[in-house]
Coordinates of C-alpha atoms in Angstrom, one line a residue:
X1 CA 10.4 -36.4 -9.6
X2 CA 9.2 -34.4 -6.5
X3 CA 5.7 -34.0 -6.7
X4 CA 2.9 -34.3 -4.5
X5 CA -0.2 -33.2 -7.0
X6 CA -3.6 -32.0 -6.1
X7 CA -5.7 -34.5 -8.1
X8 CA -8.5 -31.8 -8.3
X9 CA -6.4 -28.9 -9.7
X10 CA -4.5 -31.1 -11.6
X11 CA -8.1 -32.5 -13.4
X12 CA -9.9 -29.2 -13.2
X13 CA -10.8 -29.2 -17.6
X14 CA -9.9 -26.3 -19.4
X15 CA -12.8 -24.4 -20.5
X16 CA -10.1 -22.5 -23.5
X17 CA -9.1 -25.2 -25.6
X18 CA -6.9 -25.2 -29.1
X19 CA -8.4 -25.7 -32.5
X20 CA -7.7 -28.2 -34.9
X21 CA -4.3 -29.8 -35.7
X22 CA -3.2 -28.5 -32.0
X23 CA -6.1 -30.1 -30.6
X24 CA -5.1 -33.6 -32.2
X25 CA -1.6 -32.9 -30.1
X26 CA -3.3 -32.1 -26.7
X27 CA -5.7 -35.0 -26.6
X28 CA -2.7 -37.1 -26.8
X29 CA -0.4 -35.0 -24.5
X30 CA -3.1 -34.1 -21.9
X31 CA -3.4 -37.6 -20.2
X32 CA 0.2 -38.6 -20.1
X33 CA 1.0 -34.7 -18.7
X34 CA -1.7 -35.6 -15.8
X35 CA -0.6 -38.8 -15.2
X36 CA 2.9 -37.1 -14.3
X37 CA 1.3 -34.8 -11.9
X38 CA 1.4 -31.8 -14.3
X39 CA -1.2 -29.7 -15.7
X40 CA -1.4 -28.8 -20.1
X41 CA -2.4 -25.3 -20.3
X42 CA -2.4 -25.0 -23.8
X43 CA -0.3 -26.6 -27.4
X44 CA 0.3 -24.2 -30.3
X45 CA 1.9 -25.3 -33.8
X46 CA 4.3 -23.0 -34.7
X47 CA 6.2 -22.3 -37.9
X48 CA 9.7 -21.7 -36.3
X49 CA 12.3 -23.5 -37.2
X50 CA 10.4 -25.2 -39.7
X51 CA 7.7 -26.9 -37.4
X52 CA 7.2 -26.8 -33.6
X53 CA 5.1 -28.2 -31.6
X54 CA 4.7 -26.3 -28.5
X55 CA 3.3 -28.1 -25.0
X56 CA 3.0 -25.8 -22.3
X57 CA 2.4 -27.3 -19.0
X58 CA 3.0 -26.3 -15.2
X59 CA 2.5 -28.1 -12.1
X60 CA -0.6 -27.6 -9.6
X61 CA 1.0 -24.2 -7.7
X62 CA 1.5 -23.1 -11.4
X63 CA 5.3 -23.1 -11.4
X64 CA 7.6 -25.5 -14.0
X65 CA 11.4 -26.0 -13.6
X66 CA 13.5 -26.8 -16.1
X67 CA 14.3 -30.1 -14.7
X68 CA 10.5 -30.5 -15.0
X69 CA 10.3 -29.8 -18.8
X70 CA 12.8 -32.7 -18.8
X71 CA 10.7 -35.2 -17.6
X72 CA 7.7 -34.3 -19.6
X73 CA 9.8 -34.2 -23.4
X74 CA 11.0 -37.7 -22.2
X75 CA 7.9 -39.2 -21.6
X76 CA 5.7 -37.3 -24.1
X77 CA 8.7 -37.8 -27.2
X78 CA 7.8 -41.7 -27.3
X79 CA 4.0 -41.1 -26.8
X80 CA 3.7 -38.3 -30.0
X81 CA 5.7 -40.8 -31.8
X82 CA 3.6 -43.4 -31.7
X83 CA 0.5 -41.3 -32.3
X84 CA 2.0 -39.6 -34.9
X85 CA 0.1 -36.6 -35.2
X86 CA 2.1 -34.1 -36.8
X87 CA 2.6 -35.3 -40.6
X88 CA 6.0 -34.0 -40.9
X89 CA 9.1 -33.5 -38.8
X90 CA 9.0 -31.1 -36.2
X91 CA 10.7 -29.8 -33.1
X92 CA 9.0 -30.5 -29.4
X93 CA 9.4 -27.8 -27.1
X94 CA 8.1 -27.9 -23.2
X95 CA 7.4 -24.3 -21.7
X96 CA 6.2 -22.8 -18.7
X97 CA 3.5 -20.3 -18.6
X98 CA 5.4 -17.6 -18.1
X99 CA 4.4 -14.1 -16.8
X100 CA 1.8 -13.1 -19.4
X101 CA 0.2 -16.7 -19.0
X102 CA -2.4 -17.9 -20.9
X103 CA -5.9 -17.7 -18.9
X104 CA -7.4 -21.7 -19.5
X105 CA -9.2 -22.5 -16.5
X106 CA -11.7 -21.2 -14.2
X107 CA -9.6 -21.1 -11.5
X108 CA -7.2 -19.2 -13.6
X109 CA -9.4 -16.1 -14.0
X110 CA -10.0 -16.3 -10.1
X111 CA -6.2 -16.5 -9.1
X112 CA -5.2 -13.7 -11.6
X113 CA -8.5 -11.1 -10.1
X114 CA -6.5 -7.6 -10.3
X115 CA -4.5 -7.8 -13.3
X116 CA -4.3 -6.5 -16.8
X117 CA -5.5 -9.3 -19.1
X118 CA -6.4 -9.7 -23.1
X119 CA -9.3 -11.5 -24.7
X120 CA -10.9 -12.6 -27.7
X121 CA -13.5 -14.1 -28.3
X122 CA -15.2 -16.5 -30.7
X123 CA -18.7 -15.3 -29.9
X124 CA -19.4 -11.4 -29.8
X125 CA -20.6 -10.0 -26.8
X126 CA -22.0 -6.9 -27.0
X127 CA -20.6 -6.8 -30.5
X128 CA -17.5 -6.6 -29.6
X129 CA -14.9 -9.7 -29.9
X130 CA -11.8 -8.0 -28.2
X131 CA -11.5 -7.0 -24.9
X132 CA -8.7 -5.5 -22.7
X133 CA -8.7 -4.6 -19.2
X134 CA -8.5 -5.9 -15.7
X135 CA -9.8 -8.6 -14.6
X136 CA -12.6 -8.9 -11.3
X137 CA -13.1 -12.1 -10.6
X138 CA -15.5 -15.2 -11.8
X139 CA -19.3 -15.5 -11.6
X140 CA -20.8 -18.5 -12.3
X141 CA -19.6 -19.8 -15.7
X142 CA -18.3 -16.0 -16.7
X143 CA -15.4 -14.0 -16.2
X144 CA -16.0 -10.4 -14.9
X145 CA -13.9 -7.6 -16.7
X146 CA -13.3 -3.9 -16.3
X147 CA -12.3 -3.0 -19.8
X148 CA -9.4 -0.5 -20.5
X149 CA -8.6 1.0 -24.1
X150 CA -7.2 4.0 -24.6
X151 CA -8.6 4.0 -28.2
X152 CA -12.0 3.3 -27.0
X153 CA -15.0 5.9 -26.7
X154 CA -15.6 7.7 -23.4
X155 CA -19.2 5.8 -23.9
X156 CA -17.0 2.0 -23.1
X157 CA -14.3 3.6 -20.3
X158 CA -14.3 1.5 -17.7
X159 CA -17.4 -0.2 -18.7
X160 CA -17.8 -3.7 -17.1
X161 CA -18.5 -6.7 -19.3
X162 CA -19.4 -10.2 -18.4
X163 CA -17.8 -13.1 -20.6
X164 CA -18.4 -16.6 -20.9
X165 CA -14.9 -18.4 -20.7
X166 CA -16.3 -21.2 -23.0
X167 CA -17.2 -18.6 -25.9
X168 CA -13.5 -17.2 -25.3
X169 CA -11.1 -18.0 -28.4
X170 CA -7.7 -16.6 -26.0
X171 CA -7.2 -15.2 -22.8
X172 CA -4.1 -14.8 -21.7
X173 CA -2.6 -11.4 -18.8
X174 CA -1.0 -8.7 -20.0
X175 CA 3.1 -7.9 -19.5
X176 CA 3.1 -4.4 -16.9
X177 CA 5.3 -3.4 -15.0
X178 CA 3.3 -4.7 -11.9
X179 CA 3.2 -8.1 -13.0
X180 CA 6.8 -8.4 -13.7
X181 CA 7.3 -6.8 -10.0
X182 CA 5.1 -9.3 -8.4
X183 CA 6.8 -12.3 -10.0
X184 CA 10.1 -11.2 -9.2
X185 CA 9.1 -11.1 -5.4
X186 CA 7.6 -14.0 -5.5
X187 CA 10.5 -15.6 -7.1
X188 CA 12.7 -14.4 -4.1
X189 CA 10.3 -15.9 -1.6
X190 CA 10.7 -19.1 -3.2
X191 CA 14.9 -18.9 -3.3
X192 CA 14.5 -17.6 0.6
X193 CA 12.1 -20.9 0.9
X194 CA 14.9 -23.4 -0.2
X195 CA 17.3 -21.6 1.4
X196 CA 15.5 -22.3 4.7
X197 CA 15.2 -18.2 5.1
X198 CA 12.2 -17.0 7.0
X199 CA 10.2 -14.1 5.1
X200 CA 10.9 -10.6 6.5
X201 CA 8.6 -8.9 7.9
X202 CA 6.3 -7.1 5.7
X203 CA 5.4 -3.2 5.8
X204 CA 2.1 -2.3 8.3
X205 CA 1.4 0.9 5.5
X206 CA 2.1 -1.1 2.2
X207 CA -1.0 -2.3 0.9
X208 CA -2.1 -6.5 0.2
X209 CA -0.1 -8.7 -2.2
X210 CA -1.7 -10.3 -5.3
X211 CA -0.6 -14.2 -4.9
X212 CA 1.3 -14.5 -8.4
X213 CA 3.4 -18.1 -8.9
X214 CA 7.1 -16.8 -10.2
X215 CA 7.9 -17.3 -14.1
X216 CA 9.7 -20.3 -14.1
X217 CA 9.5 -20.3 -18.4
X218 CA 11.9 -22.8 -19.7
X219 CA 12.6 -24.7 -22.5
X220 CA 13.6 -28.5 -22.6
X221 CA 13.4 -31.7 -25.6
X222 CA 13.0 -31.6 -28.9
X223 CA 11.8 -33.8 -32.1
X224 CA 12.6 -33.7 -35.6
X225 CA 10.5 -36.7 -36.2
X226 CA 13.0 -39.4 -35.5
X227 CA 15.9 -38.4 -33.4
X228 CA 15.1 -36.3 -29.8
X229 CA 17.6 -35.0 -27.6
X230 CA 17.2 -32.8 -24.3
X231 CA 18.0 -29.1 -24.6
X232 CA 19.4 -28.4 -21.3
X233 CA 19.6 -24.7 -22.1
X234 CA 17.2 -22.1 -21.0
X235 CA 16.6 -18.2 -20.9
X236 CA 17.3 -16.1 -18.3
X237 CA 13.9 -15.4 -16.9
X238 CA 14.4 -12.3 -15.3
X239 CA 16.9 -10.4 -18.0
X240 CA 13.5 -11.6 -20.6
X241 CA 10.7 -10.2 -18.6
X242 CA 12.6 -7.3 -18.6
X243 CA 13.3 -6.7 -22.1
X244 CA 9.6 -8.0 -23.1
X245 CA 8.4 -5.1 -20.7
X246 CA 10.4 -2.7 -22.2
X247 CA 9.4 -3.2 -25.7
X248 CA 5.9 -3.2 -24.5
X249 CA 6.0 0.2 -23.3
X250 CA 7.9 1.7 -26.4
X251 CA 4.9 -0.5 -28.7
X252 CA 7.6 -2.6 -30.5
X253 CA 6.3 -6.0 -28.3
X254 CA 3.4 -7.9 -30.1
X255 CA 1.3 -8.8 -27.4
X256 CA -0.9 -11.4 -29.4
X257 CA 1.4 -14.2 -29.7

């Protein structure tokens, strides 16, 4: 593996954390994930395909490649195992962020300053446990919001709200058009970068770029309590984001996943 981790991103805590029976997965997942030089962002128990256990993950820049998910089923498989925490057979499945990440970390509501983002929480504020709009940035142990609903009074447009990100049940960003946009360039950078390519030469008129890592969502390892076997085969990212952005638009997409 090729990775030179940044021991303080890499054991910056999460501040959004999973409940119950996920939790039990995490605490066992988390330390062997940092010991690779990865980051958990966040394990979900899901009922597809009978059970599936759900570790997503990415490395320090925020990226994961599919080789990547590879390692981490191999070396988590024998460790869950062990442990045993799920008390009937399941499927493991190693994912990426994505686009429409999950927001975990501090640092997470910093990077993403500018975009569309979704959260609930467990304690009301202002009597109000949802929120949607963009975010602006961190202060102190809060994240800053601009909130944006079209179904909401004129007395709430555009109001700005303060939330703790410890009282936060979920965050995660919003799928736009915009987002998709920015990962796609950033994806091409990153070809251009292997490649040895230099960058071309941006526009003077065109206004700043957000930094945004690329969706590098994949899918590798699985368990059905005894036998695991590596899934080589992943989505195509780009023909996905697409097609999760159109059915946002036309209201068939279920952003609360």
């Amino acid at each position: 593996m090729n990775l030179s981790p940044d021991t303080k991103n890499i054991s910056e805590p999460r501040l959004i954390a999973e409940p119950g029976l996920a939790a039990r997965v995490s605490a066992i997942a988390e330390p062997v994930i940092e010991g690779m030089g990865f980051r958990l962002v966040r394990v979900r128990i899901l009922a597809a395909e009978g059970c599936t256990v759900q570790v997503m993950a990415e490395r320090p820049d925020g990226t994961l490649t599919i080789e990547d998910c590879e390692e981490i089923s191999y070396a988590l498989s024998p460790v869950l195992d062990v442990a045993d925490p799920v008390d009937r057979a399941y499927r493991l499945e190693i994912s990426s962020p994505g686009i429409d990440r999950p927001l975990v970390r501090r640092s997470d509501f910093e990077k993403h300053a500018g975009y569309l983002a979704k959260i609930e929480m467990n304690v009301p504020a202002e009597g109000r446990k949802r929120f949607r709009g963009i975010l602006l940035g961190v202060e102190g142990a809060a994240a800053r919001i601009r909130f944006e609903d079209t179904k909401a009074g004129k007395a709430d447009e555009n109001k700005e709200f303060l939330l703790p990100i410890e009282d936060m049940a979920e965050a995660k960003l919003v799928l736009t058009d915009d987002l998709i946009a920015e990962a796609l360039r950033k994806g091409k950078a990153a070809e251009r970068e292997a490649r040895g390519e230099a960058e071309p030469k941006s526009d003077p008129k065109a206004g700043p770029k957000r930094d945004y890592a690329p969706k590098a969502k994949a899918k590798a390892g699985s368990a059905d309590g005894s036998k695991k076997k590596s899934d080589r085969t992943a989505p195509r990212p780009k023909q996905a984001q697409l097609d999760r952005a159109k059915q946002a638009r036309s209201g068939d997409y279920d952003e609360g996943e």
